[in-house]
Each structure stands twice: as structure tokens, then as C-alpha cells.
Coordinates of C-alpha atoms and ligand atoms in Angstrom, one line a residue:
X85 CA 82.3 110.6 94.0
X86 CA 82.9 107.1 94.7
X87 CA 86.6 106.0 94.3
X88 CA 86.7 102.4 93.2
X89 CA 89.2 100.5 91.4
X90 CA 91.6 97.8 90.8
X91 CA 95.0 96.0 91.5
X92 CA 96.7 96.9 87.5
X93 CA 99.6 95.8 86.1
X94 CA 103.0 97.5 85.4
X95 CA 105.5 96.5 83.2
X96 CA 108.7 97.2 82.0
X97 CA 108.2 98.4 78.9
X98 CA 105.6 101.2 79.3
X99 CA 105.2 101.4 83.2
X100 CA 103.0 103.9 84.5
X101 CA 101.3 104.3 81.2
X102 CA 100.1 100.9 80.9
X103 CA 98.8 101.0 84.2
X104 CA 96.7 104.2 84.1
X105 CA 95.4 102.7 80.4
X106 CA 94.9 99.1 82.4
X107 CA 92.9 101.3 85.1
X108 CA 90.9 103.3 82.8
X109 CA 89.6 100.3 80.7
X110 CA 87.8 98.5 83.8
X111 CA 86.5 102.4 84.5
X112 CA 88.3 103.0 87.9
X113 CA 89.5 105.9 89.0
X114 CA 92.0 105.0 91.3
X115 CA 94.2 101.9 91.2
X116 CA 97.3 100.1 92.3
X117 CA 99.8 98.2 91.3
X118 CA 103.0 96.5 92.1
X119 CA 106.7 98.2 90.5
X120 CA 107.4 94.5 89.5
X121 CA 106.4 91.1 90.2
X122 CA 104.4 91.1 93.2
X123 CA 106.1 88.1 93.7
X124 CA 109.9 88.8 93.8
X125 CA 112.0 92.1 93.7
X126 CA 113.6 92.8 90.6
X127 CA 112.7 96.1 90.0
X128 CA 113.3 98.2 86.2
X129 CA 114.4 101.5 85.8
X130 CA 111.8 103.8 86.2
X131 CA 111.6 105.9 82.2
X132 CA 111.0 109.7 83.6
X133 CA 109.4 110.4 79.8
X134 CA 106.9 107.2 80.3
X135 CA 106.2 108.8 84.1
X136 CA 105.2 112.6 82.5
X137 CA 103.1 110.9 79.8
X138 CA 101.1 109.0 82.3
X139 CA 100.6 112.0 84.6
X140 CA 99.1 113.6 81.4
X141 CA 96.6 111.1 80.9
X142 CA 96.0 110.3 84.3
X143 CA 95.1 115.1 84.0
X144 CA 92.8 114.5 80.9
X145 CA 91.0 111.9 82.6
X146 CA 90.3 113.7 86.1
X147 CA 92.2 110.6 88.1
X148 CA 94.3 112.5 90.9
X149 CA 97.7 111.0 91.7
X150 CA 97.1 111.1 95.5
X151 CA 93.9 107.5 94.5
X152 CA 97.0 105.2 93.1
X153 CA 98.5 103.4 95.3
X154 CA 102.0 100.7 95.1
X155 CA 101.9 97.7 96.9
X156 CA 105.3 96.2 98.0
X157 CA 106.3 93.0 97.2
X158 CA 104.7 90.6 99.8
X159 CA 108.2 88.7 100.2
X160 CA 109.1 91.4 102.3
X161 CA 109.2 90.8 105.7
X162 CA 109.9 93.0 108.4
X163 CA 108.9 90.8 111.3
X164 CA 111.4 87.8 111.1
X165 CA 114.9 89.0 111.6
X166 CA 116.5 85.3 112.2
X167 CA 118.3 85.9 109.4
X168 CA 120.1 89.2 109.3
X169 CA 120.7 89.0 105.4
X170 CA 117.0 88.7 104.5
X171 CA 116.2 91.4 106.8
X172 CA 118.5 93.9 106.0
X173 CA 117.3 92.8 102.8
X174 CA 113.8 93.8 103.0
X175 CA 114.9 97.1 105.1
X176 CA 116.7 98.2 101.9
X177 CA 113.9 97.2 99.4
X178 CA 111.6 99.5 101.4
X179 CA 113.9 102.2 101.6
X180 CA 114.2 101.8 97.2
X181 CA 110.2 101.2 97.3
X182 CA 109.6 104.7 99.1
X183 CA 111.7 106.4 96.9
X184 CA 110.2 104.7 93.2
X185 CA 107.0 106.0 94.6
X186 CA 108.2 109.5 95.1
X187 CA 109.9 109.6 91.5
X188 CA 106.6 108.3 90.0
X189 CA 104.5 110.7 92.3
X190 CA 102.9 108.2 94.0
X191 CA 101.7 108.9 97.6
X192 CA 100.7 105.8 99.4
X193 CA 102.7 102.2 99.6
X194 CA 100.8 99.3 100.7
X195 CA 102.7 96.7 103.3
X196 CA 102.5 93.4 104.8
X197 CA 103.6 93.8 108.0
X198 CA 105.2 90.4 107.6
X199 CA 105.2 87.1 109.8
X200 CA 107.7 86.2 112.9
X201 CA 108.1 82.6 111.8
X202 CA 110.2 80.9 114.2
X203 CA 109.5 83.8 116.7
X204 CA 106.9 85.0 118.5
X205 CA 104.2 87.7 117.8
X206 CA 105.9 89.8 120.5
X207 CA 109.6 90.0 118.4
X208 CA 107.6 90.0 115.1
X209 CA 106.3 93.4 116.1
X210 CA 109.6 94.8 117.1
X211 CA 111.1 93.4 114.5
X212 CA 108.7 95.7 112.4
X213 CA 109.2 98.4 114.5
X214 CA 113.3 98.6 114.2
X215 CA 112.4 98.4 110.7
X216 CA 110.5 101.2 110.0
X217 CA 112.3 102.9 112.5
X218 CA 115.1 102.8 109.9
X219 CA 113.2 103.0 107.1
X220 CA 111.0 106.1 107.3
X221 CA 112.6 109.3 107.4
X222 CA 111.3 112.2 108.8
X223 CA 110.6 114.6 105.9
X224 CA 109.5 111.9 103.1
X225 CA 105.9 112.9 101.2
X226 CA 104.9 108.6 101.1
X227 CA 103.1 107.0 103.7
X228 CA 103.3 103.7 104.3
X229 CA 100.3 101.7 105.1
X230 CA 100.2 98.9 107.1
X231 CA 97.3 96.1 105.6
X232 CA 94.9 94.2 108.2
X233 CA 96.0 90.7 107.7
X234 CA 94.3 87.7 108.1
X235 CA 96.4 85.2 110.3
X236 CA 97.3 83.0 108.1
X237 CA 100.4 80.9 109.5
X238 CA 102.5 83.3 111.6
X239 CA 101.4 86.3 110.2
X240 CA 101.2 89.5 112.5
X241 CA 99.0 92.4 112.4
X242 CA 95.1 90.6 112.4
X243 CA 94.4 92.5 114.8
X244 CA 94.1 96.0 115.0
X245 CA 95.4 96.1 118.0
X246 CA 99.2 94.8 116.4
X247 CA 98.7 97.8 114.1
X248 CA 98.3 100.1 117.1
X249 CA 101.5 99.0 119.0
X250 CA 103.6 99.0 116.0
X251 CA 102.6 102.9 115.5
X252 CA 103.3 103.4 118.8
X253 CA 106.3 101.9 118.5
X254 CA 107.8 104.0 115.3
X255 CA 109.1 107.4 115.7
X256 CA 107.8 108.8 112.5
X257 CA 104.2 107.3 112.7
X258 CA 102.9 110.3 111.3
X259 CA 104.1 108.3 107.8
X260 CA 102.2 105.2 109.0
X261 CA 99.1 104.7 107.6
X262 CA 96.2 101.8 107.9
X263 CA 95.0 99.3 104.5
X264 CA 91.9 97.7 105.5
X265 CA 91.7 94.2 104.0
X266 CA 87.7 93.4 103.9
X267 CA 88.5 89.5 102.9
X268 CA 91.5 89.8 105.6
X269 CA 89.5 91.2 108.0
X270 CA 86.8 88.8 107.9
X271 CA 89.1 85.9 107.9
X272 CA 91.0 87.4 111.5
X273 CA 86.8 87.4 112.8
X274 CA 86.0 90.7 112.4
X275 CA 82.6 90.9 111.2
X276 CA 82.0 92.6 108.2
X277 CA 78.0 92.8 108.6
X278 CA 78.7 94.9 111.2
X279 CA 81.2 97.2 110.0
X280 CA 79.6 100.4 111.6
X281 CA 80.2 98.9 115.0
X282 CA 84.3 97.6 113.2
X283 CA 84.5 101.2 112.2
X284 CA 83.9 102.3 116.1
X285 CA 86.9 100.1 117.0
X286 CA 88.8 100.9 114.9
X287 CA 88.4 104.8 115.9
X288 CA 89.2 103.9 119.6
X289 CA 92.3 102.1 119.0
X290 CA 93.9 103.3 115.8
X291 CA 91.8 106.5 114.5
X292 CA 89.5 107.1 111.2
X293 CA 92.1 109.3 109.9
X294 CA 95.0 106.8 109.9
X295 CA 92.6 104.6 107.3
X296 CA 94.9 105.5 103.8
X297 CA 93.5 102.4 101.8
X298 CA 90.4 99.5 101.7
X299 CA 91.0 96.9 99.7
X300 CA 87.5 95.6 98.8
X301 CA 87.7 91.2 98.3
X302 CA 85.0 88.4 99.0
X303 CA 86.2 85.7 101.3
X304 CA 86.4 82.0 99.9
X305 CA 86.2 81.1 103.8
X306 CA 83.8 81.3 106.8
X307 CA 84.8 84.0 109.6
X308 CA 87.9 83.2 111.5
X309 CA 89.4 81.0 109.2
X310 CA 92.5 82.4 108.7
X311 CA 93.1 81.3 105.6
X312 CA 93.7 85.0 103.2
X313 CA 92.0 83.3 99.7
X314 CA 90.2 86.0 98.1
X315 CA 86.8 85.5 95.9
X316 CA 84.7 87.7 93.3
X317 CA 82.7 90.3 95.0
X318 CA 79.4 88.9 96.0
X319 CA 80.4 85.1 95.3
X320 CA 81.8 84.4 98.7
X321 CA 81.1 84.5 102.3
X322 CA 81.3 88.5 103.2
X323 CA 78.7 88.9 100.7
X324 CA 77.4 91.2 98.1
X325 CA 75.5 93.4 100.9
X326 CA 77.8 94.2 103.2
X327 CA 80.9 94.9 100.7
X328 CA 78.3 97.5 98.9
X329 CA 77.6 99.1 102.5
X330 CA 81.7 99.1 103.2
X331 CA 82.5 101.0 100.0
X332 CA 79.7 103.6 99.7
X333 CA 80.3 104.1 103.6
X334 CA 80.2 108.1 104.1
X335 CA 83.5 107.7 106.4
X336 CA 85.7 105.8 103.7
X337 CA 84.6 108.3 101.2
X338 CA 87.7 110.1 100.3
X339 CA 89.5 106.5 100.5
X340 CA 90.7 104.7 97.2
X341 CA 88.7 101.2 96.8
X342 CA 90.8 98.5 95.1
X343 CA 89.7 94.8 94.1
X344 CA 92.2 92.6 94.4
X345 CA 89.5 89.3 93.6
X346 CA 90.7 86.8 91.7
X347 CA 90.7 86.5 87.9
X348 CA 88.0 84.0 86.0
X349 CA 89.0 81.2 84.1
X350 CA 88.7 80.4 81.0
X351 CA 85.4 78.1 79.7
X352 CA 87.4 75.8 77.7
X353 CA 90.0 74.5 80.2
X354 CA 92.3 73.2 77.6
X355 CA 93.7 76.6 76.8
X356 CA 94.1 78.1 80.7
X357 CA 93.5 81.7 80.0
X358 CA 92.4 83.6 83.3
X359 CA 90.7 87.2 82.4
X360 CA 90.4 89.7 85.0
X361 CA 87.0 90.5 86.6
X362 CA 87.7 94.4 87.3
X363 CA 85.6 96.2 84.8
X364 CA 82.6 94.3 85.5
X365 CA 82.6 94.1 89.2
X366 CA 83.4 97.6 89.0
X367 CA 80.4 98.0 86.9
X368 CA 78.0 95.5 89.6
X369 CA 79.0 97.9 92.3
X370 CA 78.3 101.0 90.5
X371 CA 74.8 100.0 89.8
X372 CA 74.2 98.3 93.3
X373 CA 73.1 95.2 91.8
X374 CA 74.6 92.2 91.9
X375 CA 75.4 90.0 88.9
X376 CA 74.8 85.8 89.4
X377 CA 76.2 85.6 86.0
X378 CA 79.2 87.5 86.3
X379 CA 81.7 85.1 85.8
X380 CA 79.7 84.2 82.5
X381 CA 79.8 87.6 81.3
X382 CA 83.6 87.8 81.6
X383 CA 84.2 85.1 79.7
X384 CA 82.0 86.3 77.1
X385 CA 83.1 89.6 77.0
X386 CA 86.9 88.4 76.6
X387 CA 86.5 85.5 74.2
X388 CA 83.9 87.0 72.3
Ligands
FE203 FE1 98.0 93.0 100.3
FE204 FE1 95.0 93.1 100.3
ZN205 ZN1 94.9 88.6 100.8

């Protein structure tokens, strides 16, 4: 069965449920989502009534908890440690992250690895490394997984070879797990239309069974470009094609799929609503077929 979803919301006021409904309604089954603002790191209280209900629906609807997936804030940052506040700050977030997702159930958390900034790559990985080194303790049930970046500005961890020194580096790295980014990848210059021969790679320096998590994204930017800005499946330059061979790839089978592509604006520009594109991507890459009037048909569907 293929396991394809989307990035959900959660909010505050029904948390987990909203997000398994959210999830449901574009027809995924699996999905992730950030415990607040992707943004910034104020965090609610987590109901425990709201977290049994949506473990109930996500039973009567055949999604298993091990397919969802958190994402941690992406102002975390593990790899600058210039100032000692803001990264004892992001030690401390992690430690909280790791242990909503084990209160909610939730197996998997999703990490930028973070950028050196004023460093250099080879502190920016230590830095990570000290990090998780104090983050991860032996006996916890999440794994963390460490997403394929795609170089923009001083990021770390575009290539796969940064993933493979940092576990190295960390004690616990059976916790460590791998999120490959297609839109990320194909910005650092890996070359999605040959992702058999990216697979092979990846299996001599980090291992098939370290992969926990794909996110599946179009590019808005040629190879190499470093730039990380995401486009609707089929509409940019990794192409319709090769994301449908990455996500019905045989290897990847048991791993969750999630869009993260961006949401469609509205026709009238006067009233700047943005719709999200989920249910009928989702829908395009169940059928194999891609849609030229996709963005069309959302707006339709939503302002209909
Ligand atoms: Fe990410
Ligand atoms: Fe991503
Ligand atoms: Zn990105």
C-alpha cells in the first residue's frame, strides 16, 4: 500500500484531532505536522482526552501511528553554538520535542540539522553532534531524523556524507534516523532522474534502513542551486516522472511520503486566500497522471 501524505496543521484547540481530520480530508494516510508554529516555539499543553480521541479515529480509519511524523521547529539550530543561550536553547526544545512526541505516541521527529553561520562546516557538525549527544537518551522509543538539506546559506548536512559523520559522531545513533528531502536533494545536485543509482549511495554511506522519512516536493530551481523553494508536484524542475518513480520505489515502500509543496493562491488577488494543494496532488499521484490544470482545479474546488 502506498503511504502518501501531507504536512497538516495542529492547533491548540483540538490538536491531534484536527490533524488526523486535516489528513484524512486530502485522503492520506500518513502525515506530519509541527506541535506549534513551524516558525517559533511556543508550544500548548498537550489535552491527554483530545490525544485518545484521535488515536481512535486515526484505529477506525486503518492509519497506523508509526506513518505520522512531527517536524521541529526549523529555528532550531544545533550547528551554531556562538551563542551559548540560543544553543542551550535549542538543546532544551529538543529534549521537550522528544518527549510531546512520546506523550502523543508519535514515533519519528523530523530535524534540520541546522547552519554553522559564522563558523565553519567542520564545528557546525560537532556542534550537532554535542547536541544530540545530550539530547538523545539511550532508552527513548522516538527517533530523530536528520533531513537532506539543500545548502542554502550556511546550512550543513547537503550531503550525505555530513549526515554520515554526524551518526558517527553520536553515541545513541541507533535513534538517528535519515528524511530525504526530494526538492533538497535536487537543489545540493543530486540527481533525482537517477535515483536508483542516489539510492546506491546512499546505501554505501549511510544505509537503506536508516531512511525513516521522504518528503516528496518539486523544485522551483535548476540542480545545484541551492536555493530550498519548494513547487507543486510536477510544475517544477524535478519533474512529474521522476517524483512518481521516487514514491512508488519498492525500497521506500514501508516509508511515509509527505508533500510539503506550496499552497495555491487565490484567483482574485484582492482577497489573498492561499488553499492547500494536498488532496489533489495526492489524488494526481495516485492515478499516475499528471494534472496541467491542477492549480485550476484547487481553486475551483475551494471557492466553489
Ligand atoms: Fe524540513
Ligand atoms: Fe522537507
Ligand atoms: Zn525545504
Amino acid at each position: 500500500m502506498l503511504l502518501i501524505g501531507s504536512h497538516v496543521s495542529f492547533r491548540s484547540n483540538d490538536q491531534l484531532v484536527g490533524s488526523v481530520k486535516e489528513a484524512l480530508s486530502y485522503g492520506s494516510n500518513c502525515f506530519m505536522f509541527y506541535t506549534g508554529a513551524p516558525q517559533n516555539t511556543k508550544r500548548c499543553k498537550l489535552d491527554y482526552d483530545l490525544t485518545l480521541e484521535a488515536r481512535n479515529l486515526l484505529y477506525e480509519n486503518n492509519v497506523e501511528l508509526k506513518n505520522i511524523i512531527i517536524h521541529a521547529p526549523y529555528i532550531i539550530n544545533l550547528a551554531n553554538n556562538e551563542k551559548e543561550e540560543s544553543y542551550r536553547f535549542s538543546i532544551n526544545f529538543l529534549k521537550d520535542e522528544i518527549n510531546r512526541a512520546s506523550m502523543l505516541g508519535v514515533e519519528k521527529i523530523v530535524l534540520h540539522p541546522g547552519s554553522f553561520v559564522n563558523l565553519d562546516l567542520d564545528k557546525g557538525i560537532n556542534n550537532v553532534i554535542n547536541a544530540l549527544n545530550e539530547v538523545i537518551t539511550y532508552n527513548q522509543e522516538v527517533k530523530l531524523c536528520l533531513e537532506t538539506m539543500a545548502g542554502k546559506g550556511s546550512e550543513i548536512c547537503y550531503k550525505l556524507e555530513h549526515i554520515k559523520r554526524i551518526i558517527d559522531g553520536v553515541r545513541y545513533s541507533d535513534k538517528l534516523m535519515v528524511c530525504l528531502d526530494t526538492c533538497h536533494l535536487h537543489d545540493a545536485g543530486y540527481n533525482m532522474a537517477s535515483f536508483d543509482e542516489f539510492l546506491k549511495e546512499f546505501d554505501e554511506v549511510i544505509g537503506m534502513d536508516k531512511i525513516g522519512c521522504v518528503h516528496v516536493n518539486d523544485s522551483k530551481n535548476d540542480i545545484s542551486s541551492h536555493k530550498d523553494r519548494h513547487e507543486n508536484i510536477g510544475y517544477g524542475y524535478v519533474g512529474f516522472d521522476n517524483l512518481i518513480n521516487i514514491i512508488y520505489d519498492d525500497k521506500l515502500a514501508n516509508v511515509p511520503k509527505i508533500l510539503e509543496t506550496p499552497y495555491v493562491s487565490s484567483s482574485d488577488g484582492k482577497k489573498q486566500r492561499v488553499y492547500p494543494p494536498y488532496k489533489f496532488e495526492i489524488e494526481m499521484i495516485r492515478k499516475k497522471a499528471f494534472n496541467d490544470n491542477l492549480l485550476n482545479d484547487i481553486r475551483n474546488y475551494y471557492e466553489r
